[in-house]
Tab-separated table of C-alpha atoms in Angstrom:
chain	number	residue	atom	x	y	z
A	1	UNK	CA	83.469	7.407	-11.253
A	2	UNK	CA	81.872	10.627	-12.393
A	3	UNK	CA	78.822	8.741	-13.647
A	4	UNK	CA	78.478	6.956	-10.280
A	5	UNK	CA	78.623	10.290	-8.423
A	6	UNK	CA	76.092	11.755	-10.790
A	7	UNK	CA	73.740	8.805	-10.220
A	8	UNK	CA	74.158	9.131	-6.454
A	9	UNK	CA	73.404	12.850	-6.620
A	10	UNK	CA	70.372	12.094	-8.720
A	11	UNK	CA	69.106	9.523	-6.198
A	12	UNK	CA	69.748	11.918	-3.300
A	13	UNK	CA	67.896	14.644	-5.149
A	14	UNK	CA	64.951	12.328	-5.806
A	15	UNK	CA	64.784	11.312	-2.121
A	16	UNK	CA	65.012	14.966	-1.079
A	17	UNK	CA	62.143	15.866	-3.381
A	18	UNK	CA	60.063	13.012	-1.975
A	19	UNK	CA	60.763	14.109	1.587
A	20	UNK	CA	59.949	17.707	0.672
A	21	UNK	CA	56.679	16.626	-0.930
A	22	UNK	CA	55.796	14.581	2.158
A	23	UNK	CA	56.660	17.512	4.405
A	24	UNK	CA	54.542	19.877	2.347
A	25	UNK	CA	51.657	17.428	2.361
A	26	UNK	CA	51.876	17.150	6.147
A	27	UNK	CA	52.013	20.921	6.492
A	28	UNK	CA	48.838	21.391	4.485
A	29	UNK	CA	46.157	22.892	6.708
A	30	UNK	CA	43.617	20.282	7.747
A	31	UNK	CA	40.541	20.953	9.822
A	32	UNK	CA	39.960	17.479	11.232
A	33	UNK	CA	40.721	13.801	10.932
A	34	UNK	CA	38.387	11.033	9.858
A	35	UNK	CA	39.297	7.503	10.918
A	36	UNK	CA	38.292	4.275	9.203
A	37	UNK	CA	35.889	2.494	11.557
A	38	UNK	CA	35.678	-1.146	10.314
A	39	UNK	CA	38.609	-3.041	11.762
A	40	UNK	CA	39.592	-6.683	12.256
A	41	UNK	CA	40.643	-7.808	15.732
A	42	UNK	CA	41.938	-11.377	15.785
A	43	UNK	CA	41.153	-11.725	19.493
A	44	UNK	CA	37.447	-10.946	18.974
A	45	UNK	CA	35.233	-14.030	18.965
A	46	UNK	CA	33.116	-12.872	16.018
A	47	UNK	CA	36.089	-13.413	13.714
A	48	UNK	CA	36.174	-17.149	14.471
A	49	UNK	CA	33.729	-19.821	13.354
A	50	UNK	CA	33.595	-21.257	16.874
A	51	UNK	CA	32.531	-17.839	18.236
A	52	UNK	CA	35.547	-17.402	20.514
A	53	UNK	CA	39.299	-16.941	20.383
A	54	UNK	CA	41.115	-20.311	20.241
A	55	UNK	CA	42.062	-21.838	23.571
A	56	UNK	CA	45.638	-23.044	24.168
A	57	UNK	CA	46.394	-26.214	22.275
A	58	UNK	CA	43.845	-25.655	19.490
A	59	UNK	CA	44.724	-26.083	15.842
A	60	UNK	CA	44.421	-22.655	14.180
A	61	UNK	CA	43.465	-22.656	10.514
A	62	UNK	CA	43.476	-19.544	8.327
A	63	UNK	CA	41.540	-19.717	5.027
A	64	UNK	CA	43.614	-20.193	1.902
A	65	UNK	CA	42.215	-16.950	0.414
A	66	UNK	CA	42.413	-14.669	3.422
A	67	UNK	CA	42.847	-11.585	1.203
A	68	UNK	CA	43.454	-9.301	4.174
A	69	UNK	CA	46.151	-8.101	6.544
A	70	UNK	CA	45.751	-9.596	10.027
A	71	UNK	CA	47.833	-8.669	13.073
A	72	UNK	CA	48.673	-11.393	15.589
A	73	UNK	CA	48.304	-10.523	19.299
A	74	UNK	CA	51.339	-9.618	21.375
A	75	UNK	CA	51.157	-12.577	23.725
A	76	UNK	CA	51.961	-16.262	23.937
A	77	UNK	CA	49.984	-18.339	21.444
A	78	UNK	CA	49.946	-22.049	22.187
A	79	UNK	CA	48.759	-24.161	19.262
A	80	UNK	CA	48.878	-27.781	18.237
A	81	UNK	CA	49.189	-26.752	14.587
A	82	UNK	CA	49.000	-23.588	12.508
A	83	UNK	CA	47.784	-23.431	8.894
A	84	UNK	CA	48.849	-20.206	7.148
A	85	UNK	CA	46.930	-18.539	4.296
A	86	UNK	CA	48.061	-18.747	0.689
A	87	UNK	CA	46.741	-15.266	-0.166
A	88	UNK	CA	46.989	-12.740	2.634
A	89	UNK	CA	49.371	-11.378	5.227
A	90	UNK	CA	49.954	-11.910	8.966
A	91	UNK	CA	51.675	-9.172	10.968
A	92	UNK	CA	53.848	-10.397	13.813
A	93	UNK	CA	54.458	-7.906	16.644
A	94	UNK	CA	58.048	-6.786	17.199
A	95	UNK	CA	58.086	-7.660	20.886
A	96	UNK	CA	56.329	-9.899	23.400
A	97	UNK	CA	55.238	-12.570	20.946
A	98	UNK	CA	55.837	-16.269	21.521
A	99	UNK	CA	54.454	-19.094	19.390
A	100	UNK	CA	54.321	-22.355	21.334
A	101	UNK	CA	53.571	-25.600	19.525
A	102	UNK	CA	52.328	-28.483	21.637
A	103	UNK	CA	51.931	-32.111	20.606
A	104	UNK	CA	48.441	-33.581	20.902
A	105	UNK	CA	46.758	-36.698	19.628
A	106	UNK	CA	44.434	-36.361	16.692
A	107	UNK	CA	41.453	-37.336	18.857
A	108	UNK	CA	42.267	-34.619	21.405
A	109	UNK	CA	42.830	-31.848	18.841
A	110	UNK	CA	40.252	-29.037	18.487
A	111	UNK	CA	40.233	-26.959	15.304
A	112	UNK	CA	39.521	-23.189	15.237
A	113	UNK	CA	38.965	-21.663	11.789
A	114	UNK	CA	39.377	-17.928	11.197
A	115	UNK	CA	36.713	-16.122	9.170
A	116	UNK	CA	37.916	-14.264	6.085
A	117	UNK	CA	36.864	-10.620	6.614
A	118	UNK	CA	34.601	-8.894	4.120
A	119	UNK	CA	35.190	-5.562	2.460
A	120	UNK	CA	33.519	-2.167	2.960
A	121	UNK	CA	33.269	0.746	0.478
A	122	UNK	CA	35.492	3.757	0.969
A	123	UNK	CA	32.759	6.221	-0.006
A	124	UNK	CA	30.278	5.132	2.657
A	125	UNK	CA	29.656	7.536	5.510
A	126	UNK	CA	28.934	4.748	7.981
A	127	UNK	CA	32.540	3.550	7.713
A	128	UNK	CA	34.079	6.796	8.989
A	129	UNK	CA	34.150	8.690	12.285
A	130	UNK	CA	35.731	11.900	13.548
A	131	UNK	CA	39.034	11.203	15.286
A	132	UNK	CA	40.263	13.149	18.304
A	133	UNK	CA	44.006	12.725	18.819
A	134	UNK	CA	43.830	13.819	22.470
A	135	UNK	CA	41.313	11.092	23.327
A	136	UNK	CA	42.186	8.476	20.735
A	137	UNK	CA	39.835	5.993	19.204
A	138	UNK	CA	38.533	3.245	21.430
A	139	UNK	CA	35.086	2.236	20.213
A	140	UNK	CA	33.097	3.187	17.114
A	141	UNK	CA	31.041	6.256	18.064
A	142	UNK	CA	27.320	6.528	17.481
A	143	UNK	CA	26.412	7.814	14.045
A	144	UNK	CA	24.942	11.332	13.935
A	145	UNK	CA	22.162	11.137	11.342
A	146	UNK	CA	21.981	14.945	11.116
A	147	UNK	CA	25.440	15.143	9.511
A	148	UNK	CA	25.169	15.252	5.697
A	149	UNK	CA	26.492	12.210	3.885
A	150	UNK	CA	29.140	14.223	2.046
A	151	UNK	CA	30.630	15.374	5.362
A	152	UNK	CA	30.852	11.872	6.839
A	153	UNK	CA	33.535	10.822	4.347
A	154	UNK	CA	36.931	12.618	4.651
A	155	UNK	CA	36.622	16.025	3.003
A	156	UNK	CA	39.158	17.456	0.612
A	157	UNK	CA	40.739	19.472	3.455
A	158	UNK	CA	40.751	16.682	6.119
A	159	UNK	CA	43.095	13.820	6.958
A	160	UNK	CA	42.066	10.223	6.247
A	161	UNK	CA	43.489	7.790	8.810
A	162	UNK	CA	43.527	3.991	8.528
A	163	UNK	CA	44.388	2.455	11.931
A	164	UNK	CA	47.149	-0.112	11.902
A	165	UNK	CA	48.020	-1.320	15.407
A	166	UNK	CA	50.038	-4.551	15.457
A	167	UNK	CA	50.424	-4.296	19.241
A	168	UNK	CA	46.663	-4.157	19.651
A	169	UNK	CA	46.072	-6.896	17.075
A	170	UNK	CA	43.820	-4.550	15.100
A	171	UNK	CA	44.058	-3.837	11.394
A	172	UNK	CA	41.689	-2.116	8.961
A	173	UNK	CA	38.968	-4.197	7.373
A	174	UNK	CA	39.627	-4.408	3.608
A	175	UNK	CA	38.552	-1.239	1.787
A	176	UNK	CA	36.692	-1.399	-1.516
A	177	UNK	CA	37.589	1.556	-3.751
A	178	UNK	CA	34.843	0.528	-6.245
A	179	UNK	CA	37.035	1.584	-9.199
A	180	UNK	CA	36.674	5.289	-8.397
A	181	UNK	CA	39.239	7.441	-10.069
A	182	UNK	CA	40.672	9.347	-7.122
A	183	UNK	CA	40.845	10.041	-3.404
A	184	UNK	CA	40.938	13.770	-2.728
A	185	UNK	CA	41.781	14.605	0.896
A	186	UNK	CA	44.047	16.961	2.805
A	187	UNK	CA	46.402	14.142	3.788
A	188	UNK	CA	46.277	10.360	4.092
A	189	UNK	CA	47.957	8.032	6.558
A	190	UNK	CA	48.063	4.325	7.455
A	191	UNK	CA	48.619	3.871	11.191
A	192	UNK	CA	48.860	6.608	13.804
A	193	UNK	CA	52.593	6.181	14.344
A	194	UNK	CA	53.629	5.893	10.702
A	195	UNK	CA	54.628	8.590	8.265
A	196	UNK	CA	51.942	9.925	5.977
A	197	UNK	CA	51.928	11.419	2.546
A	198	UNK	CA	50.395	10.790	-0.835
A	199	UNK	CA	53.540	9.347	-2.365
A	200	UNK	CA	53.974	6.769	0.401
A	201	UNK	CA	50.321	5.845	0.227
A	202	UNK	CA	50.369	5.581	-3.554
A	203	UNK	CA	53.379	3.279	-3.372
A	204	UNK	CA	51.691	1.111	-0.780
A	205	UNK	CA	48.499	1.053	-2.855
A	206	UNK	CA	50.365	-0.490	-5.785
A	207	UNK	CA	52.250	-3.056	-3.705
A	208	UNK	CA	51.176	-6.660	-3.160
A	209	UNK	CA	50.485	-5.923	0.497
A	210	UNK	CA	48.348	-2.940	-0.467
A	211	UNK	CA	46.243	-5.130	-2.758
A	212	UNK	CA	45.195	-7.173	0.281
A	213	UNK	CA	43.947	-4.011	2.004
A	214	UNK	CA	42.554	-1.930	-0.885
A	215	UNK	CA	40.368	-3.691	-3.444
A	216	UNK	CA	39.424	-2.455	-6.909
A	217	UNK	CA	42.000	0.331	-6.708
A	218	UNK	CA	43.730	-0.373	-10.024
A	219	UNK	CA	43.229	3.140	-11.409
A	220	UNK	CA	42.699	5.035	-8.145
A	221	UNK	CA	44.954	8.030	-7.591
A	222	UNK	CA	45.391	9.583	-4.131
A	223	UNK	CA	45.830	13.334	-4.491
A	224	UNK	CA	45.386	16.479	-2.421
A	225	UNK	CA	42.080	18.306	-2.506
A	226	UNK	CA	41.773	21.285	-4.802
A	227	UNK	CA	40.830	23.615	-1.938
A	228	UNK	CA	42.517	23.283	1.486
A	229	UNK	CA	40.480	25.991	3.229
A	230	UNK	CA	37.395	24.694	5.020
A	231	UNK	CA	35.973	28.197	5.410
A	232	UNK	CA	35.846	28.802	1.680
A	233	UNK	CA	35.514	25.393	0.009
A	234	UNK	CA	32.855	22.689	-0.145
A	235	UNK	CA	33.605	19.387	1.519
A	236	UNK	CA	33.462	17.282	-1.647
A	237	UNK	CA	33.580	17.824	-5.364
A	238	UNK	CA	30.516	16.963	-7.436
A	239	UNK	CA	31.849	13.627	-8.706
A	240	UNK	CA	32.683	12.604	-5.134
A	241	UNK	CA	29.082	13.356	-4.173
A	242	UNK	CA	27.874	10.882	-6.798
A	243	UNK	CA	30.251	8.214	-5.468
A	244	UNK	CA	29.013	8.742	-1.887
A	245	UNK	CA	25.318	8.627	-2.762
A	246	UNK	CA	25.757	5.455	-4.795
A	247	UNK	CA	26.407	3.653	-1.476
A	248	UNK	CA	23.362	5.191	0.251
A	249	UNK	CA	20.707	4.345	-2.307
A	250	UNK	CA	18.061	3.025	-2.545
A	251	UNK	CA	16.751	5.311	0.177
A	252	UNK	CA	14.393	4.124	2.886
A	253	UNK	CA	10.907	5.658	3.064
A	254	UNK	CA	10.768	8.442	5.729
A	255	UNK	CA	7.948	8.049	8.252
A	256	UNK	CA	6.628	11.605	8.062
A	257	UNK	CA	4.192	13.600	5.941
A	258	UNK	CA	6.667	16.102	4.453
A	259	UNK	CA	10.261	14.768	4.419
A	260	UNK	CA	13.086	17.268	4.048
A	261	UNK	CA	16.393	16.810	2.229
A	262	UNK	CA	19.150	19.165	3.412
A	263	UNK	CA	22.010	19.929	1.077
A	264	UNK	CA	24.603	17.176	1.239
A	265	UNK	CA	22.131	14.467	2.233
A	266	UNK	CA	21.596	11.754	-0.346
A	267	UNK	CA	18.125	10.821	0.918
A	268	UNK	CA	15.133	12.674	2.384
A	269	UNK	CA	14.657	12.439	6.138
A	270	UNK	CA	12.325	13.453	8.974
A	271	UNK	CA	13.348	16.451	11.049
A	272	UNK	CA	13.704	20.240	10.913
A	273	UNK	CA	15.950	22.443	8.802
A	274	UNK	CA	17.163	26.018	9.372
A	275	UNK	CA	18.699	27.957	6.458
A	276	UNK	CA	20.157	31.469	6.372
A	277	UNK	CA	22.063	33.189	3.568
A	278	UNK	CA	25.244	34.756	4.955
A	279	UNK	CA	25.049	37.442	2.255
A	280	UNK	CA	22.089	38.952	4.105
A	281	UNK	CA	23.923	38.989	7.437
A	282	UNK	CA	25.152	42.370	8.667
A	283	UNK	CA	28.769	42.308	9.687
A	284	UNK	CA	31.095	39.301	9.787
A	285	UNK	CA	29.581	35.933	10.451
A	286	UNK	CA	31.596	33.669	12.778
A	287	UNK	CA	30.544	30.048	12.390
A	288	UNK	CA	32.388	28.854	15.501
A	289	UNK	CA	30.814	31.517	17.724
A	290	UNK	CA	27.370	30.762	16.303
A	291	UNK	CA	27.855	27.027	16.898
A	292	UNK	CA	28.873	27.585	20.530
A	293	UNK	CA	25.841	29.780	21.221
A	294	UNK	CA	23.537	27.267	19.560
A	295	UNK	CA	25.018	24.398	21.584
A	296	UNK	CA	24.356	26.249	24.857
A	297	UNK	CA	20.786	27.038	23.797
A	298	UNK	CA	20.106	23.423	22.917
A	299	UNK	CA	21.595	22.083	26.161
A	300	UNK	CA	19.509	24.504	28.239
A	301	UNK	CA	16.314	24.189	26.213
A	302	UNK	CA	12.995	22.677	27.206
A	303	UNK	CA	13.504	19.628	24.985
A	304	UNK	CA	15.927	16.966	26.202
A	305	UNK	CA	18.978	17.137	23.948
A	306	UNK	CA	19.492	13.382	24.463
A	307	UNK	CA	16.466	12.795	22.215
A	308	UNK	CA	17.773	14.733	19.203
A	309	UNK	CA	20.863	15.051	17.001
A	310	UNK	CA	21.868	18.274	15.295
A	311	UNK	CA	24.541	19.536	12.943
A	312	UNK	CA	25.715	23.035	11.989
A	313	UNK	CA	27.381	23.569	8.638
A	314	UNK	CA	27.653	25.823	5.612
A	315	UNK	CA	26.336	24.917	2.197
A	316	UNK	CA	28.847	26.066	-0.426
A	317	UNK	CA	27.644	24.044	-3.407
A	318	UNK	CA	27.338	26.041	-6.604
A	319	UNK	CA	28.967	29.085	-5.050
A	320	UNK	CA	26.349	29.376	-2.303
A	321	UNK	CA	27.147	30.503	1.232
A	322	UNK	CA	24.232	29.360	3.382
A	323	UNK	CA	24.251	28.410	7.055
A	324	UNK	CA	22.436	25.127	7.558
A	325	UNK	CA	21.237	23.680	10.882
A	326	UNK	CA	19.766	20.166	10.723
A	327	UNK	CA	17.907	18.679	13.713
A	328	UNK	CA	16.621	15.079	13.682
A	329	UNK	CA	15.108	12.714	16.236
A	330	UNK	CA	17.183	9.915	17.627
A	331	UNK	CA	15.587	6.667	16.616
A	332	UNK	CA	11.901	6.833	15.745
A	333	UNK	CA	10.523	10.162	14.567
A	334	UNK	CA	8.322	11.691	17.312
A	335	UNK	CA	8.502	15.412	16.370
A	336	UNK	CA	11.106	16.145	19.062
A	337	UNK	CA	13.180	17.891	16.403
A	338	UNK	CA	10.227	20.132	15.565
A	339	UNK	CA	9.798	21.063	19.225
A	340	UNK	CA	13.488	21.840	19.537
A	341	UNK	CA	13.474	24.018	16.421
A	342	UNK	CA	10.418	25.933	17.647
A	343	UNK	CA	12.115	26.573	21.001
A	344	UNK	CA	15.148	28.036	19.155
A	345	UNK	CA	13.105	30.437	17.053
A	346	UNK	CA	13.465	33.401	19.492
A	347	UNK	CA	17.245	32.879	19.376
A	348	UNK	CA	17.205	32.941	15.587
A	349	UNK	CA	15.035	36.074	15.569
A	350	UNK	CA	17.607	37.841	17.696
A	351	UNK	CA	20.638	36.676	15.704
A	352	UNK	CA	19.241	37.098	12.182
A	353	UNK	CA	16.931	40.028	11.802
A	354	UNK	CA	17.014	39.936	7.995
A	355	UNK	CA	15.199	36.673	7.614
A	356	UNK	CA	15.756	32.975	7.539
A	357	UNK	CA	13.865	29.842	6.544
A	358	UNK	CA	12.688	26.912	8.665
A	359	UNK	CA	11.288	23.675	7.261
A	360	UNK	CA	9.532	20.927	9.220
A	361	UNK	CA	8.658	17.365	8.263
A	362	UNK	CA	5.163	17.463	9.741
A	363	UNK	CA	3.405	14.681	11.598
A	364	UNK	CA	4.624	11.083	11.736
A	365	UNK	CA	3.263	9.032	8.882
A	366	UNK	CA	3.961	5.490	7.739
A	367	UNK	CA	3.761	5.165	3.977
A	368	UNK	CA	2.885	1.924	2.252
A	369	UNK	CA	5.625	0.172	0.346
A	370	UNK	CA	5.200	-1.477	-3.047
A	371	UNK	CA	4.067	-4.851	-1.692
A	372	UNK	CA	1.518	-3.309	0.653
A	373	UNK	CA	0.075	-1.139	-2.112
A	374	UNK	CA	-0.223	-4.165	-4.411
A	375	UNK	CA	-1.982	-6.176	-1.685
A	376	UNK	CA	-4.374	-3.316	-0.971
A	377	UNK	CA	-5.263	-3.025	-4.663
A	378	UNK	CA	-5.896	-6.784	-4.965
A	379	UNK	CA	-8.141	-6.881	-1.873
A	380	UNK	CA	-10.084	-3.841	-3.081
A	381	UNK	CA	-10.559	-5.401	-6.524
A	382	UNK	CA	-11.847	-8.669	-5.038
A	383	UNK	CA	-14.272	-6.869	-2.709
A	384	UNK	CA	-15.592	-4.722	-5.559
A	385	UNK	CA	-16.054	-7.766	-7.802
A	386	UNK	CA	-17.972	-9.654	-5.125
A	387	UNK	CA	-20.227	-6.664	-4.430
A	388	UNK	CA	-21.257	-6.168	-8.055
A	389	UNK	CA	-21.706	-9.919	-8.543
A	390	UNK	CA	-24.146	-10.117	-5.639
A	391	UNK	CA	-25.941	-7.004	-6.889
A	392	UNK	CA	-26.333	-8.461	-10.376
A	393	UNK	CA	-27.595	-11.828	-9.127
A	394	UNK	CA	-30.133	-10.245	-6.822
A	395	UNK	CA	-31.674	-7.847	-9.326
A	396	UNK	CA	-31.080	-9.364	-12.770
A	397	UNK	CA	-30.775	-13.142	-12.458
A	398	UNK	CA	-34.410	-14.401	-12.318
A	399	UNK	CA	-33.465	-18.052	-11.847
A	400	UNK	CA	-30.765	-18.063	-9.211
A	401	UNK	CA	-32.217	-15.484	-6.837
A	402	UNK	CA	-35.598	-17.258	-6.284
A	403	UNK	CA	-33.813	-20.526	-5.641
A	404	UNK	CA	-31.536	-18.923	-3.123
A	405	UNK	CA	-34.447	-17.164	-1.435
A	406	UNK	CA	-36.359	-20.464	-1.260
A	407	UNK	CA	-33.396	-22.158	0.341
A	408	UNK	CA	-33.084	-19.368	2.875
A	409	UNK	CA	-36.822	-19.369	3.674
A	410	UNK	CA	-37.002	-23.169	4.003
A	411	UNK	CA	-33.843	-23.511	5.996
A	412	UNK	CA	-35.844	-25.233	8.787
A	413	UNK	CA	-36.173	-28.321	6.599
A	414	UNK	CA	-32.412	-28.808	6.924
A	415	UNK	CA	-32.591	-28.601	10.709
A	416	UNK	CA	-35.357	-31.276	11.132
A	417	UNK	CA	-34.330	-34.814	10.073
A	418	UNK	CA	-36.705	-36.671	7.711
A	419	UNK	CA	-38.327	-39.781	9.204
A	420	UNK	CA	-40.567	-42.237	7.367
A	421	UNK	CA	-43.851	-42.917	9.249
A	422	UNK	CA	-44.805	-46.607	9.348
A	423	UNK	CA	-48.500	-47.534	9.641
A	424	UNK	CA	-49.634	-51.080	10.355
A	425	UNK	CA	-53.433	-51.370	9.918
A	426	UNK	CA	-53.491	-54.771	11.643
A	427	UNK	CA	-51.496	-53.740	14.684
A	428	UNK	CA	-53.222	-52.622	17.814
A	429	UNK	CA	-50.054	-51.851	19.816
A	430	UNK	CA	-49.016	-48.702	18.058
A	431	UNK	CA	-51.920	-46.684	19.389
A	432	UNK	CA	-53.284	-45.765	15.931
A	433	UNK	CA	-55.306	-47.940	13.584
A	434	UNK	CA	-57.389	-47.319	10.503
A	435	UNK	CA	-60.352	-49.566	9.692
A	436	UNK	CA	-60.451	-49.915	5.936
A	437	UNK	CA	-62.966	-52.781	5.953
A	438	UNK	CA	-66.101	-50.643	5.799
A	439	UNK	CA	-69.429	-51.500	4.233
A	440	UNK	CA	-70.714	-49.262	1.437
A	441	UNK	CA	-74.456	-48.482	1.302
A	442	UNK	CA	-76.540	-51.383	0.000
A	443	UNK	CA	-73.767	-53.973	0.431
A	444	UNK	CA	-73.072	-56.552	3.027
A	445	UNK	CA	-69.688	-56.710	4.659
A	446	UNK	CA	-68.999	-60.313	3.737
A	447	UNK	CA	-69.794	-60.013	0.052
A	448	UNK	CA	-66.823	-60.422	-2.304
A	449	UNK	CA	-68.500	-58.204	-4.807
A	450	UNK	CA	-68.607	-55.469	-2.196
A	451	UNK	CA	-64.831	-55.638	-1.735
A	452	UNK	CA	-64.275	-55.544	-5.461
A	453	UNK	CA	-66.622	-52.625	-5.853
A	454	UNK	CA	-64.895	-50.722	-3.065
A	455	UNK	CA	-61.502	-51.349	-4.584
A	456	UNK	CA	-62.607	-50.174	-8.003
A	457	UNK	CA	-64.166	-47.090	-6.476
A	458	UNK	CA	-61.007	-46.179	-4.663
A	459	UNK	CA	-58.888	-46.648	-7.781
A	460	UNK	CA	-61.272	-44.524	-9.774
A	461	UNK	CA	-61.305	-41.892	-7.046
A	462	UNK	CA	-57.530	-41.570	-6.983
A	463	UNK	CA	-56.909	-41.781	-10.718
A	464	UNK	CA	-55.708	-38.699	-12.633
A	465	UNK	CA	-57.548	-37.514	-15.693
A	466	UNK	CA	-55.110	-35.685	-17.974
A	467	UNK	CA	-56.798	-32.531	-19.320
A	468	UNK	CA	-54.671	-32.775	-22.504
A	469	UNK	CA	-56.790	-35.656	-23.627
A	470	UNK	CA	-59.967	-33.963	-22.299
A	471	UNK	CA	-62.108	-37.020	-22.896
A	472	UNK	CA	-63.832	-37.520	-19.588
A	473	UNK	CA	-65.538	-35.585	-16.873
A	474	UNK	CA	-63.998	-35.556	-13.478
A	475	UNK	CA	-65.962	-37.430	-10.902
A	476	UNK	CA	-65.541	-37.010	-7.199
A	477	UNK	CA	-66.474	-40.313	-5.574
A	478	UNK	CA	-63.675	-39.956	-3.083
A	479	UNK	CA	-65.696	-37.828	-0.695
A	480	UNK	CA	-68.585	-40.320	-0.743
A	481	UNK	CA	-66.225	-43.286	-0.425
A	482	UNK	CA	-64.680	-41.920	2.684
A	483	UNK	CA	-67.821	-40.624	4.367
A	484	UNK	CA	-68.118	-43.710	6.551
A	485	UNK	CA	-64.459	-44.227	7.259
A	486	UNK	CA	-64.019	-44.749	10.938
A	487	UNK	CA	-60.824	-43.662	12.659
A	488	UNK	CA	-60.210	-45.415	15.910
A	489	UNK	CA	-57.615	-44.025	18.226
A	490	UNK	CA	-56.692	-46.206	21.157
């Protein structure tokens, strides 16, 4: 009996300590709340292979390896059949849920297959957004590119919230912890209406249901941040910074001449940066008052504030205490951030008389990537090779250049087609005849000897005497033989 009482007291004491730890964790001062943006809504058409939520009477099929937690809608679902997953979990709402099964023929049955959701890394700034409890969270807000990457993930003094709304059929998309050793935040909570606390979350993380929601979290420990004061502590520890930047690299090439990289950003960007050391400021610096004044100046400035994004923060890395204002263009860089920073310079001169620093990215500039540089080098090499080849052939190759020049000069011979001329000495219809039956001096026309003599004379006149043999003198009877040739043109 005494042992049973002692065990009960021990259990009560353990529960009391757990409740006290949860209460203390909830009472820890937190500046803001970051909510997990990627969610899975079963009623959204993008989660189905058919592109739309199943119509009444469809056969709903969940994949065997769902590996996620999916909430069913709080309404009447009429199906012809329902195939449940082997690995995964379906959350049924407590009220207003009716599952109706109708009987249909196999030929009339339509099948709707649910897509297994992917996973997203915890330490990625694009997966988090600032949560306002008074407004709630309806749609994912637009990402402010001016906010440093380390401040997009829940800081060590903020609350991390994972939405779990069975009534709204929305659950968090699976989170990939990427085998990181710890989560250091002010507090952590799953669902807006559920109790928070590190012990509850750690228990859920180790459960079978938690394994469907948090991947690669075998050695991950959820613990409070080392510094709960946002006015004195950096947002993240150094090892958390490495985990965040591992999801942001490789960095894209900024389209400006002189990219800047504010503290807390993992990659360089195009924009303008203001920096001021608080140690040089006279009096007490109030960050909230400075932010309000800067917001009014920006909203009333010459540059449209809808074309820029800005962020005001304090760089406390390495014991520093520097005010940092980052201004970037929305979308394509068009130097709107530079114009806005220049318009704020009189305000900065009035607020900080002991000096500050402003950096600009310069003019827009599109740098060549690796493939473009390689292509440019290849084209340049080919052009250079062709130029020196032509130069060498023209000045040093004595055989090819004359032939090419001759072809170019005699290019008219290619334009005029070659035609063989046919002469018929006995025809009188072609308009041209040559009388070759002439009478040499001292001969009669009818003498056979005369014809033989004429033939021999013509052969001798057209023969070629090779000078290599040099045996005979060159006679020219051809001129005499053709003196009396008559050309009759009709």
